[in-house]
Structures are given as structure tokens and as C-alpha cells.
PDB file of C-alpha atoms in Angstrom:
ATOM      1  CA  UNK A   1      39.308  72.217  76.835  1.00  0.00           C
ATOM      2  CA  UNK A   2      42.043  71.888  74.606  1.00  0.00           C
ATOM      3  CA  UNK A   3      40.237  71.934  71.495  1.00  0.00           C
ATOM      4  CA  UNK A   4      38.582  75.278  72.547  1.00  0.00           C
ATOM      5  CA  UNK A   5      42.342  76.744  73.411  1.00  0.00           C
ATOM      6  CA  UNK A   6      43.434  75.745  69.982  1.00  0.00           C
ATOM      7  CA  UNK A   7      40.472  77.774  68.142  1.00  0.00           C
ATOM      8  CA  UNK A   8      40.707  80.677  70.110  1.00  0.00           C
ATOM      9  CA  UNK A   9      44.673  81.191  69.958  1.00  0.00           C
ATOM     10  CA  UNK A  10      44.975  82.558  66.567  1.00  0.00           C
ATOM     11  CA  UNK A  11      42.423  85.326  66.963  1.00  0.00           C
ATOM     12  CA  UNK A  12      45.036  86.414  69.543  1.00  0.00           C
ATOM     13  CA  UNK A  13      41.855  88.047  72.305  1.00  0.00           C
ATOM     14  CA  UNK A  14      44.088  88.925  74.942  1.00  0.00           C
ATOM     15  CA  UNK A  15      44.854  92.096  74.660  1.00  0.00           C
ATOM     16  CA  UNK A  16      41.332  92.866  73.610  1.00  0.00           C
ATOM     17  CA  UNK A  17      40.151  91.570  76.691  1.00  0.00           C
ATOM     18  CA  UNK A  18      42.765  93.388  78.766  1.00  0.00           C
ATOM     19  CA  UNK A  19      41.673  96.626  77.718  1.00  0.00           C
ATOM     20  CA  UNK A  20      38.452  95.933  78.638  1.00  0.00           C
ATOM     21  CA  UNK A  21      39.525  94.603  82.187  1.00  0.00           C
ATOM     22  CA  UNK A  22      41.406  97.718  82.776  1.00  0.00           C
ATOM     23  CA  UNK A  23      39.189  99.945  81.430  1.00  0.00           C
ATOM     24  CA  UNK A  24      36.171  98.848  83.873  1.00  0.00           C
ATOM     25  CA  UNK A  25      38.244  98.736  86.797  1.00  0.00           C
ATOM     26  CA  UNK A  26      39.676 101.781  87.171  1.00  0.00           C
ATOM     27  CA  UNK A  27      36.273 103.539  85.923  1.00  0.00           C
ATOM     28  CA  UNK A  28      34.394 101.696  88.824  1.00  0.00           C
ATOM     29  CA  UNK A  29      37.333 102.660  91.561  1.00  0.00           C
ATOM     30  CA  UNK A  30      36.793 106.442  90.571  1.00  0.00           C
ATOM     31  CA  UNK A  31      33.542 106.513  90.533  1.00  0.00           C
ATOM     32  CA  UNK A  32      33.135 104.781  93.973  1.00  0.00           C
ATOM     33  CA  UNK A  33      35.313 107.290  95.245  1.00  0.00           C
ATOM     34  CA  UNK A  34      33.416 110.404  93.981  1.00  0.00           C
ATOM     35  CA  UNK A  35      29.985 108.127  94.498  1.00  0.00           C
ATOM     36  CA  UNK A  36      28.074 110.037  97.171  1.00  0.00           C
ATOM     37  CA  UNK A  37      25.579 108.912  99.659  1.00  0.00           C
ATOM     38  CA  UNK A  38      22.916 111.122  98.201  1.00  0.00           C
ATOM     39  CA  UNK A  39      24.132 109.820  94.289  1.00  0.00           C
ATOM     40  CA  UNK A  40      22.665 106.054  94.546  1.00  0.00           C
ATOM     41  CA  UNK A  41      22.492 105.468  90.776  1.00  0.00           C
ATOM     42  CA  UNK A  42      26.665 106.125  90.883  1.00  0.00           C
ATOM     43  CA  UNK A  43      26.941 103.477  93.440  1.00  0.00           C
ATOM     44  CA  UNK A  44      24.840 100.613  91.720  1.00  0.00           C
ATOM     45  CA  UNK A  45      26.935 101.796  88.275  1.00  0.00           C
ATOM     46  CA  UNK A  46      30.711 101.085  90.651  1.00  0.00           C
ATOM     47  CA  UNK A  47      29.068  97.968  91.601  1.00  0.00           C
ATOM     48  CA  UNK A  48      27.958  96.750  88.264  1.00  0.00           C
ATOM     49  CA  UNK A  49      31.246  98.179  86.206  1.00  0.00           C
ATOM     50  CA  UNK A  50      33.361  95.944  89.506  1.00  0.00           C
ATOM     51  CA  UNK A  51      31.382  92.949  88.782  1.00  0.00           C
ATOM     52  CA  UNK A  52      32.115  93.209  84.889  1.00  0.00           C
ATOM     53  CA  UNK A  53      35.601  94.405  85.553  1.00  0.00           C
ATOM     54  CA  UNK A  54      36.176  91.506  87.513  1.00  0.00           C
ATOM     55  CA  UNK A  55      35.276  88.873  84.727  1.00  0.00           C
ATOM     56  CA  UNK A  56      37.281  90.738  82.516  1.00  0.00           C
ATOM     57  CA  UNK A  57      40.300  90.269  84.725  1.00  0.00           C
ATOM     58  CA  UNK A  58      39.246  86.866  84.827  1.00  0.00           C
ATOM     59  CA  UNK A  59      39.012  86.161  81.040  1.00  0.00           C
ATOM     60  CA  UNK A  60      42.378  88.602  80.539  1.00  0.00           C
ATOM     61  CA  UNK A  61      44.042  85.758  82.766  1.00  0.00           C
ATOM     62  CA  UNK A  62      42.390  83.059  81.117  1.00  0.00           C
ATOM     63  CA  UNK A  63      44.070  84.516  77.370  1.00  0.00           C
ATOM     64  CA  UNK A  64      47.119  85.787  78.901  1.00  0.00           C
ATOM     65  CA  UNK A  65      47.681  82.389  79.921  1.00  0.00           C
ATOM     66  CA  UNK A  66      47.139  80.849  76.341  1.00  0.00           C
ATOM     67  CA  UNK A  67      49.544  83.555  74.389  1.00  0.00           C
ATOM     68  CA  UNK A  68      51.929  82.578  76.899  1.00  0.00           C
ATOM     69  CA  UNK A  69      52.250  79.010  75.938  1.00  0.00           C
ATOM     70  CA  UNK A  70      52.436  80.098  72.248  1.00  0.00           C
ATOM     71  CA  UNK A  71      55.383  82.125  72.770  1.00  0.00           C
ATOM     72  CA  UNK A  72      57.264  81.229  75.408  1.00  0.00           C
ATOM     73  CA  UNK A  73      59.721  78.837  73.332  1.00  0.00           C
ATOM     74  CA  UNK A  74      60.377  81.609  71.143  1.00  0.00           C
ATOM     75  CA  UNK A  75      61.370  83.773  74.033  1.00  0.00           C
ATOM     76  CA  UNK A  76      64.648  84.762  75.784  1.00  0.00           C
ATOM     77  CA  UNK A  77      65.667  84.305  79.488  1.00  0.00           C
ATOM     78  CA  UNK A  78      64.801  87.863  80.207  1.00  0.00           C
ATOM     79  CA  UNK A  79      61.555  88.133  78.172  1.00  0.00           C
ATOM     80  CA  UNK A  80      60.717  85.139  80.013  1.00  0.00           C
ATOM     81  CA  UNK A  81      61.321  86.634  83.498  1.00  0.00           C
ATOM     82  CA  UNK A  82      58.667  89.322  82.844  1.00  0.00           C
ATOM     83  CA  UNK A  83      56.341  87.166  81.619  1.00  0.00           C
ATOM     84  CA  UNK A  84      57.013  85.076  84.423  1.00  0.00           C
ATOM     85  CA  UNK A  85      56.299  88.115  86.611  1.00  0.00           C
ATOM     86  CA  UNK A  86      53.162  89.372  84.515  1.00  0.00           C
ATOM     87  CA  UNK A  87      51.426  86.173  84.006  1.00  0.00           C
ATOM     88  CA  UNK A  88      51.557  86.146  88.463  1.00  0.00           C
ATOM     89  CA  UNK A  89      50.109  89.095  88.598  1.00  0.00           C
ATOM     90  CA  UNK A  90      47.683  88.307  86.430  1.00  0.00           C
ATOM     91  CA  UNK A  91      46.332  85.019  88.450  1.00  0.00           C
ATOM     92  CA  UNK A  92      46.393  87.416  91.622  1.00  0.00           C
ATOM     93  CA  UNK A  93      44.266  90.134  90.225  1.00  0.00           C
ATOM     94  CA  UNK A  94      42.023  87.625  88.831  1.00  0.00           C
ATOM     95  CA  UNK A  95      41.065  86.066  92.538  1.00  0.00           C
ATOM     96  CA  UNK A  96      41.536  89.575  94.381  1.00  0.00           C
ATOM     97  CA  UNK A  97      39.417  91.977  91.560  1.00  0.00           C
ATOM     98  CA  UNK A  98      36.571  88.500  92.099  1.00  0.00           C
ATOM     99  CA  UNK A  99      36.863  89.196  95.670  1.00  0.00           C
ATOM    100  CA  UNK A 100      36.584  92.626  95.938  1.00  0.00           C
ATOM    101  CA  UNK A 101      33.501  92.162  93.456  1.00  0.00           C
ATOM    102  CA  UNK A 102      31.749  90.062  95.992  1.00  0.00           C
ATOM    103  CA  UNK A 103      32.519  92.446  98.315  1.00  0.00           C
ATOM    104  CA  UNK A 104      31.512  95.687  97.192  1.00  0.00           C
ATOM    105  CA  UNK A 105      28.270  93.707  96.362  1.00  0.00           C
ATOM    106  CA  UNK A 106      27.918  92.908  99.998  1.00  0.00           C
ATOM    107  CA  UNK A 107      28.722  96.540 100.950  1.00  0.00           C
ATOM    108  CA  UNK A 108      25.370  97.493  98.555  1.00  0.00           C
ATOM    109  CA  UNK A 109      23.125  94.624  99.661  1.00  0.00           C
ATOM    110  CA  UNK A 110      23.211  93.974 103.642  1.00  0.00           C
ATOM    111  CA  UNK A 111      23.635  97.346 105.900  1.00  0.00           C
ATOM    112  CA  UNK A 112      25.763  95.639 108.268  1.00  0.00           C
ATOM    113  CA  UNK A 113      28.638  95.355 105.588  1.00  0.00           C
ATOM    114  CA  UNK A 114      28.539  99.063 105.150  1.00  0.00           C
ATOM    115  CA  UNK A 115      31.051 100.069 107.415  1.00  0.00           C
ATOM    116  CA  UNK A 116      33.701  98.311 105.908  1.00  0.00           C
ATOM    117  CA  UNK A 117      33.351 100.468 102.100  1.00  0.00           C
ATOM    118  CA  UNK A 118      36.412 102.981 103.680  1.00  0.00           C
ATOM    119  CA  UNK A 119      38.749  99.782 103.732  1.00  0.00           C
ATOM    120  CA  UNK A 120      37.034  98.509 100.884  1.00  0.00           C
ATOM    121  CA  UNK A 121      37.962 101.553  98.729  1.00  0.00           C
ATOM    122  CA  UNK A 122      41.869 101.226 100.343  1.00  0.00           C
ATOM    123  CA  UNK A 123      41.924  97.803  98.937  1.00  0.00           C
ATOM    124  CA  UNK A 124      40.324  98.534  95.838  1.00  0.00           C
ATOM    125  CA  UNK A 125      42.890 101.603  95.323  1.00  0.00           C
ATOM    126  CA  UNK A 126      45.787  99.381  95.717  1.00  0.00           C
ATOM    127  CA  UNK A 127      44.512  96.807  93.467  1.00  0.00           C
ATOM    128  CA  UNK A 128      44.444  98.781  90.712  1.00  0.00           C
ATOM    129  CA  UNK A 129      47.589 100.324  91.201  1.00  0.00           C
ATOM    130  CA  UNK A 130      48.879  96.542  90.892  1.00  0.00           C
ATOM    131  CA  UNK A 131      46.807  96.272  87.815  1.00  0.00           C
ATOM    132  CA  UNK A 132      48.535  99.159  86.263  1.00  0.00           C
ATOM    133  CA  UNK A 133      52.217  97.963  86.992  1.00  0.00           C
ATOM    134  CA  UNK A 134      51.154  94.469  85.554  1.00  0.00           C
ATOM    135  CA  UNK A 135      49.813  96.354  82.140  1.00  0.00           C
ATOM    136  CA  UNK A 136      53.268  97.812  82.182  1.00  0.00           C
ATOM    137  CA  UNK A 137      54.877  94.368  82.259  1.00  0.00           C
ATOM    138  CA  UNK A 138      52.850  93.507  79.060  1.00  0.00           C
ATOM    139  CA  UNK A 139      53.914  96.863  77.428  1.00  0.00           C
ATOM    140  CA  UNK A 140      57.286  96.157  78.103  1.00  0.00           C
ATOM    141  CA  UNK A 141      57.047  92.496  77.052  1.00  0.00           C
ATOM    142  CA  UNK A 142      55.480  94.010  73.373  1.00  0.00           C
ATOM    143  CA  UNK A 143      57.348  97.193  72.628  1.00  0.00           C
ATOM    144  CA  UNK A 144      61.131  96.067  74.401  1.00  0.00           C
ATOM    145  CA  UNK A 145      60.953  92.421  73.333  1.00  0.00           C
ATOM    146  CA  UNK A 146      58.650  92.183  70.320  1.00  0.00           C
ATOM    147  CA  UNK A 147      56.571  89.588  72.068  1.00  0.00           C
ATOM    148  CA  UNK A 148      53.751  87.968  69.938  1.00  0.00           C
ATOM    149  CA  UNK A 149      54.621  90.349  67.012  1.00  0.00           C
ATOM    150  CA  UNK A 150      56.024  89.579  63.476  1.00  0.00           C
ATOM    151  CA  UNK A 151      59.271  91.160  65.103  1.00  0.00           C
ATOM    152  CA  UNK A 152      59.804  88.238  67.840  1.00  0.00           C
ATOM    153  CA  UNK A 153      58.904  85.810  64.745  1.00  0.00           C
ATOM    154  CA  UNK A 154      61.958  87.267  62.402  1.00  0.00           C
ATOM    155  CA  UNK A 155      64.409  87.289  65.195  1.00  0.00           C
ATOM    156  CA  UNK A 156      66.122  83.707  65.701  1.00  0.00           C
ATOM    157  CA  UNK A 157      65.100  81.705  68.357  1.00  0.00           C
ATOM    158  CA  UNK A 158      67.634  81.460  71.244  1.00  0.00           C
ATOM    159  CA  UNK A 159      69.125  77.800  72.634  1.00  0.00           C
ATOM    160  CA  UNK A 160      68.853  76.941  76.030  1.00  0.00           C
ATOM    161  CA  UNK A 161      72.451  74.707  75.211  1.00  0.00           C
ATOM    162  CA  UNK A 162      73.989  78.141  73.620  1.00  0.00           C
ATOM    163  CA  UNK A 163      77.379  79.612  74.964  1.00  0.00           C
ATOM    164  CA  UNK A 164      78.975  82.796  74.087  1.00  0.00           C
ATOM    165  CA  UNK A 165      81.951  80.937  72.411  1.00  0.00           C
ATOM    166  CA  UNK A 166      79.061  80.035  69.805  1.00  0.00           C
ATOM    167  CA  UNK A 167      77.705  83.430  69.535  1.00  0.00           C
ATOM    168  CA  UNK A 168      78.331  86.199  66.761  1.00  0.00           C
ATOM    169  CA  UNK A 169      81.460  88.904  67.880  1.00  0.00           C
ATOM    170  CA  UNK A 170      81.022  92.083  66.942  1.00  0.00           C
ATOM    171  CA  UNK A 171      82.064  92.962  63.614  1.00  0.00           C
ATOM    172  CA  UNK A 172      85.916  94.306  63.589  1.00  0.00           C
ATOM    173  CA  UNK A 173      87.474  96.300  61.748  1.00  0.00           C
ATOM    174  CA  UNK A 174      87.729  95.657  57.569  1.00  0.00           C
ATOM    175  CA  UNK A 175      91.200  94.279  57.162  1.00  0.00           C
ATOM    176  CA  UNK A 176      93.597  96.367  54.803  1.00  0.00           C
ATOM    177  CA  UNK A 177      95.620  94.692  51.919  1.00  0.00           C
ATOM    178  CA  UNK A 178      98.855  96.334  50.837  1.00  0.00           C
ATOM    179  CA  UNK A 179      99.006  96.271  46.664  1.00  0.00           C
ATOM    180  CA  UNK A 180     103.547  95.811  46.031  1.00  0.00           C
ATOM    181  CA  UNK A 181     104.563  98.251  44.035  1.00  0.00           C
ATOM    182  CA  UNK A 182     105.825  97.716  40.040  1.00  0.00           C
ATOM    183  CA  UNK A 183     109.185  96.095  40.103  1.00  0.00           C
ATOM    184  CA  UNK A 184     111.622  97.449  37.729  1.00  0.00           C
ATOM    185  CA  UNK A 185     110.917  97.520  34.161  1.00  0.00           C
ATOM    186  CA  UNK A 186     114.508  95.605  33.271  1.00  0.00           C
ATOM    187  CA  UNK A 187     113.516  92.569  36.466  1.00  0.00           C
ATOM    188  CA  UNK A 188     110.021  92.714  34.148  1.00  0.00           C
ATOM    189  CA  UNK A 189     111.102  92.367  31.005  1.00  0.00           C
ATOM    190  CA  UNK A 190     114.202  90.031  32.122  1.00  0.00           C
ATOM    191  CA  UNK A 191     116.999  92.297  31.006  1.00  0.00           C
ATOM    192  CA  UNK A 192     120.155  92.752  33.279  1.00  0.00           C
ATOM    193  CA  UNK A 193     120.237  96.335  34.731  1.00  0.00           C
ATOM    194  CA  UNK A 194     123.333  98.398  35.108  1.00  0.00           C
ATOM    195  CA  UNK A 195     125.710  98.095  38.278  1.00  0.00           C
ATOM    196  CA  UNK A 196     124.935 100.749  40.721  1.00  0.00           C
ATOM    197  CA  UNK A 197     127.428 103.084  41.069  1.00  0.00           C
ATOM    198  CA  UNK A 198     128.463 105.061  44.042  1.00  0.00           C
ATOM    199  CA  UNK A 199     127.935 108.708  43.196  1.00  0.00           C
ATOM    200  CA  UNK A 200     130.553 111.216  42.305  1.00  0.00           C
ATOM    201  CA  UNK A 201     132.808 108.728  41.235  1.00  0.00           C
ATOM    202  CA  UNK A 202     133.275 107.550  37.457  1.00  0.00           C
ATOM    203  CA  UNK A 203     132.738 104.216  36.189  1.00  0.00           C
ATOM    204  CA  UNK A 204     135.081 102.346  35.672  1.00  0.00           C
ATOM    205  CA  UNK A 205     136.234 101.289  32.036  1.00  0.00           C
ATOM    206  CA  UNK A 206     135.380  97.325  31.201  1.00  0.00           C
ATOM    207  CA  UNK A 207     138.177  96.306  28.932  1.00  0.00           C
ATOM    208  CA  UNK A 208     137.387  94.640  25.857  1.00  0.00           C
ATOM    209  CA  UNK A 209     139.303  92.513  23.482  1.00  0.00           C
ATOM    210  CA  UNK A 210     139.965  93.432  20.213  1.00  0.00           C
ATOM    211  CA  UNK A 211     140.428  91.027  17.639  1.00  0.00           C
ATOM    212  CA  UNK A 212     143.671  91.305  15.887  1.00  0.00           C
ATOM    213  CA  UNK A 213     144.339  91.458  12.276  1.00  0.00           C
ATOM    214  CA  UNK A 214     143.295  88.402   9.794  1.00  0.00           C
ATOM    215  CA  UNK A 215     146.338  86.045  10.049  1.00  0.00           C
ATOM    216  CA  UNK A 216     148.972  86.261   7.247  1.00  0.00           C
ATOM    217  CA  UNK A 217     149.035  83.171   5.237  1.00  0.00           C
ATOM    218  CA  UNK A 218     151.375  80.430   6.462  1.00  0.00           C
ATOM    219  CA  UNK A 219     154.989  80.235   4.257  1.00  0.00           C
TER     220      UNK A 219
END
């Protein structure tokens, strides 16, 4: 069994066979409800499209049960809680859609089951609301989480040990540097600049020493 799950993963059948499963189900619901006594060939077509609807929902499970082992690693915690909730779904309209095949084949067959299509058409009805709400699930599971896609295969796969000490903060803002101005061109070139001087007031005179006149020669 094994072997035959590892060929048929890559060709990736489930939602081919989900379609189908869908598609035959709700057909044969409608037409059992417009079906009319007089219109027998409508009622052996809703019993025939419920049989192969049924298998369908049995091989959707069957698929849907294999893409789910091939993905759920690569899966977060809530991707994985509505696959959780799809993939039970799935197992419950595969035994109820096989039941309500055997019994809308009983309904056709033996006359004394013929009473019972009215609750058999309630049933069916609410089934296939079910089914609906569960092909939501796997719409959500593709388009919100990129489940099975090249998207969920690019994104990096989380860590069950991971805490949010370890994950990436949001970016902040670009940090500015301040450029300091020139400095003077005297500190620059090492040249002493000129006392400051209070203004209004005149600067003061520096007195310098002359030198006095070449000495006279000595007597």
C-alpha cells in the first residue's frame, strides 16, 4: 500500500477527484428533487450519479489523505487546524455520501423503502451543504495559506521549538547620521587664530620690544 501512495503522490489527483465528487453530488441531489414520479429515467440518473458521487467522495478522501501527509510538516499551526478540520469532514462524507448511496438504491429497488425518499432527500440536502463548507476549507487552505503550491514551498518552514524572541521585528525606522560641520580653516591648517574680542571695544595694543642701537665700541 505504500508503494502505491508513493507513485500516486506526485501526480497530485486530489483535487481532480474532488471536483468530480462534488460535481456528481450536488447534480444527483437536484435532480432527485425536481425527479418526478411520472419522470423514471430522472430517478435511475439521481441514483446512478449518487452511487458515482459517492466513490468519488470516497477516492477524494482517500487523496486528501495522502497530500496531507506531504504537507503537513511544511505547515503552520493554523493551516494545520483547517486541515485538521477538512480532512474530518472529509472521512464523514465519505461513510455518510456511501450510506445515503445504499440508501437511495433501496428507495428505487424494494417498494417498502419508498416512504422514507422525503427524509432521504432532508438528509441528502444537508449532506451536501456539509460538502460545500468542507470545499471551502480546502479553498481556504490553497488561496489563504498557499497549501501544496510553489508559494507554501518558498516560504520557510516554521519550528515547533520557535519563540517570538527568535522571530524577525518589524523593520524600524532607518537611523539618521549627523555629518560635523568644517572646523575652522586656521584649527585645519594648524595656525593660531586671533583672540576674540568683545565688540565695540578696541584691541588692545601688544607691546613690542625694540632693539636698541648697535652698541658703541668699548674704550
Amino acid at each position: 500500500m505504500d508503494a502505491v501512495v508513493k507513485f500516486l503522490q506526485p501526480y497530485q489527483l486530489h483535487p481532480v477527484v474532488d471536483h468530480f465528487s462534488v460535481a456528481l453530488l450536488f447534480v444527483a441531489v437536484l435532480i432527485d428533487l425536481f425527479a418526478s414520479p411520472t419522470r423514471i429515467w430522472l430517478r435511475y440518473t439521481a441514483v446512478l450519479l449518487m452511487i458515482l458521487g459517492a466513490l468519488a467522495a470516497g477516492g477524494s478522501f482517500f487523496t486528501g489523505d495522502m497530500e496531507a501527509d506531504r504537507i503537513w510538516n511544511a505547515l503552520g499551526q493554523p493551516a494545520r487546524d483547517v486541515l485538521h478540520r477538512h480532512a474530518q469532514l472529509g472521512e464523514y462524507l465519505a461513510i455518510g455520501f456511501g450510506v445515503l448511496a445504499v440508501w437511495r438504491l433501496m428507495i428505487q429497488s424494494f417498494g417498502f423503502m419508498a416512504g422514507s425518499r422525503a427524509i432521504y432527500l432532508i438528509v441528502a440536502i444537508l449532506a451536501v451543504a456539509t460538502l460545500g463548507y468542507s470545499a471551502h476549507l480546502g479553498g481556504v487552505l490553497v488561496y489563504d495559506y498557499g497549501a501544496g503550491t510553489a508559494l507554501m514551498a518558498a516560504a520557510p518552514v516554521p519550528s515547533e521549538g520557535a519563540t517570538p524572541a527568535s522571530e524577525a521585528s518589524p523593520a524600524g525606522p532607518i537611523p539618521t547620521v549627523s555629518v560635523p560641520t568644517a572646523m575652522a580653516t586656521s584649527t585645519q591648517t594648524g595656525a593660531p587664530s586671533a583672540p576674540a574680542t568683545n565688540a565695540g571695544s578696541m584691541p588692545t595694543a601688544v607691546p613690542t620690544v625694540q632693539p636698541s642701537g648697535a652698541p658703541s665700541a668699548s674704550m
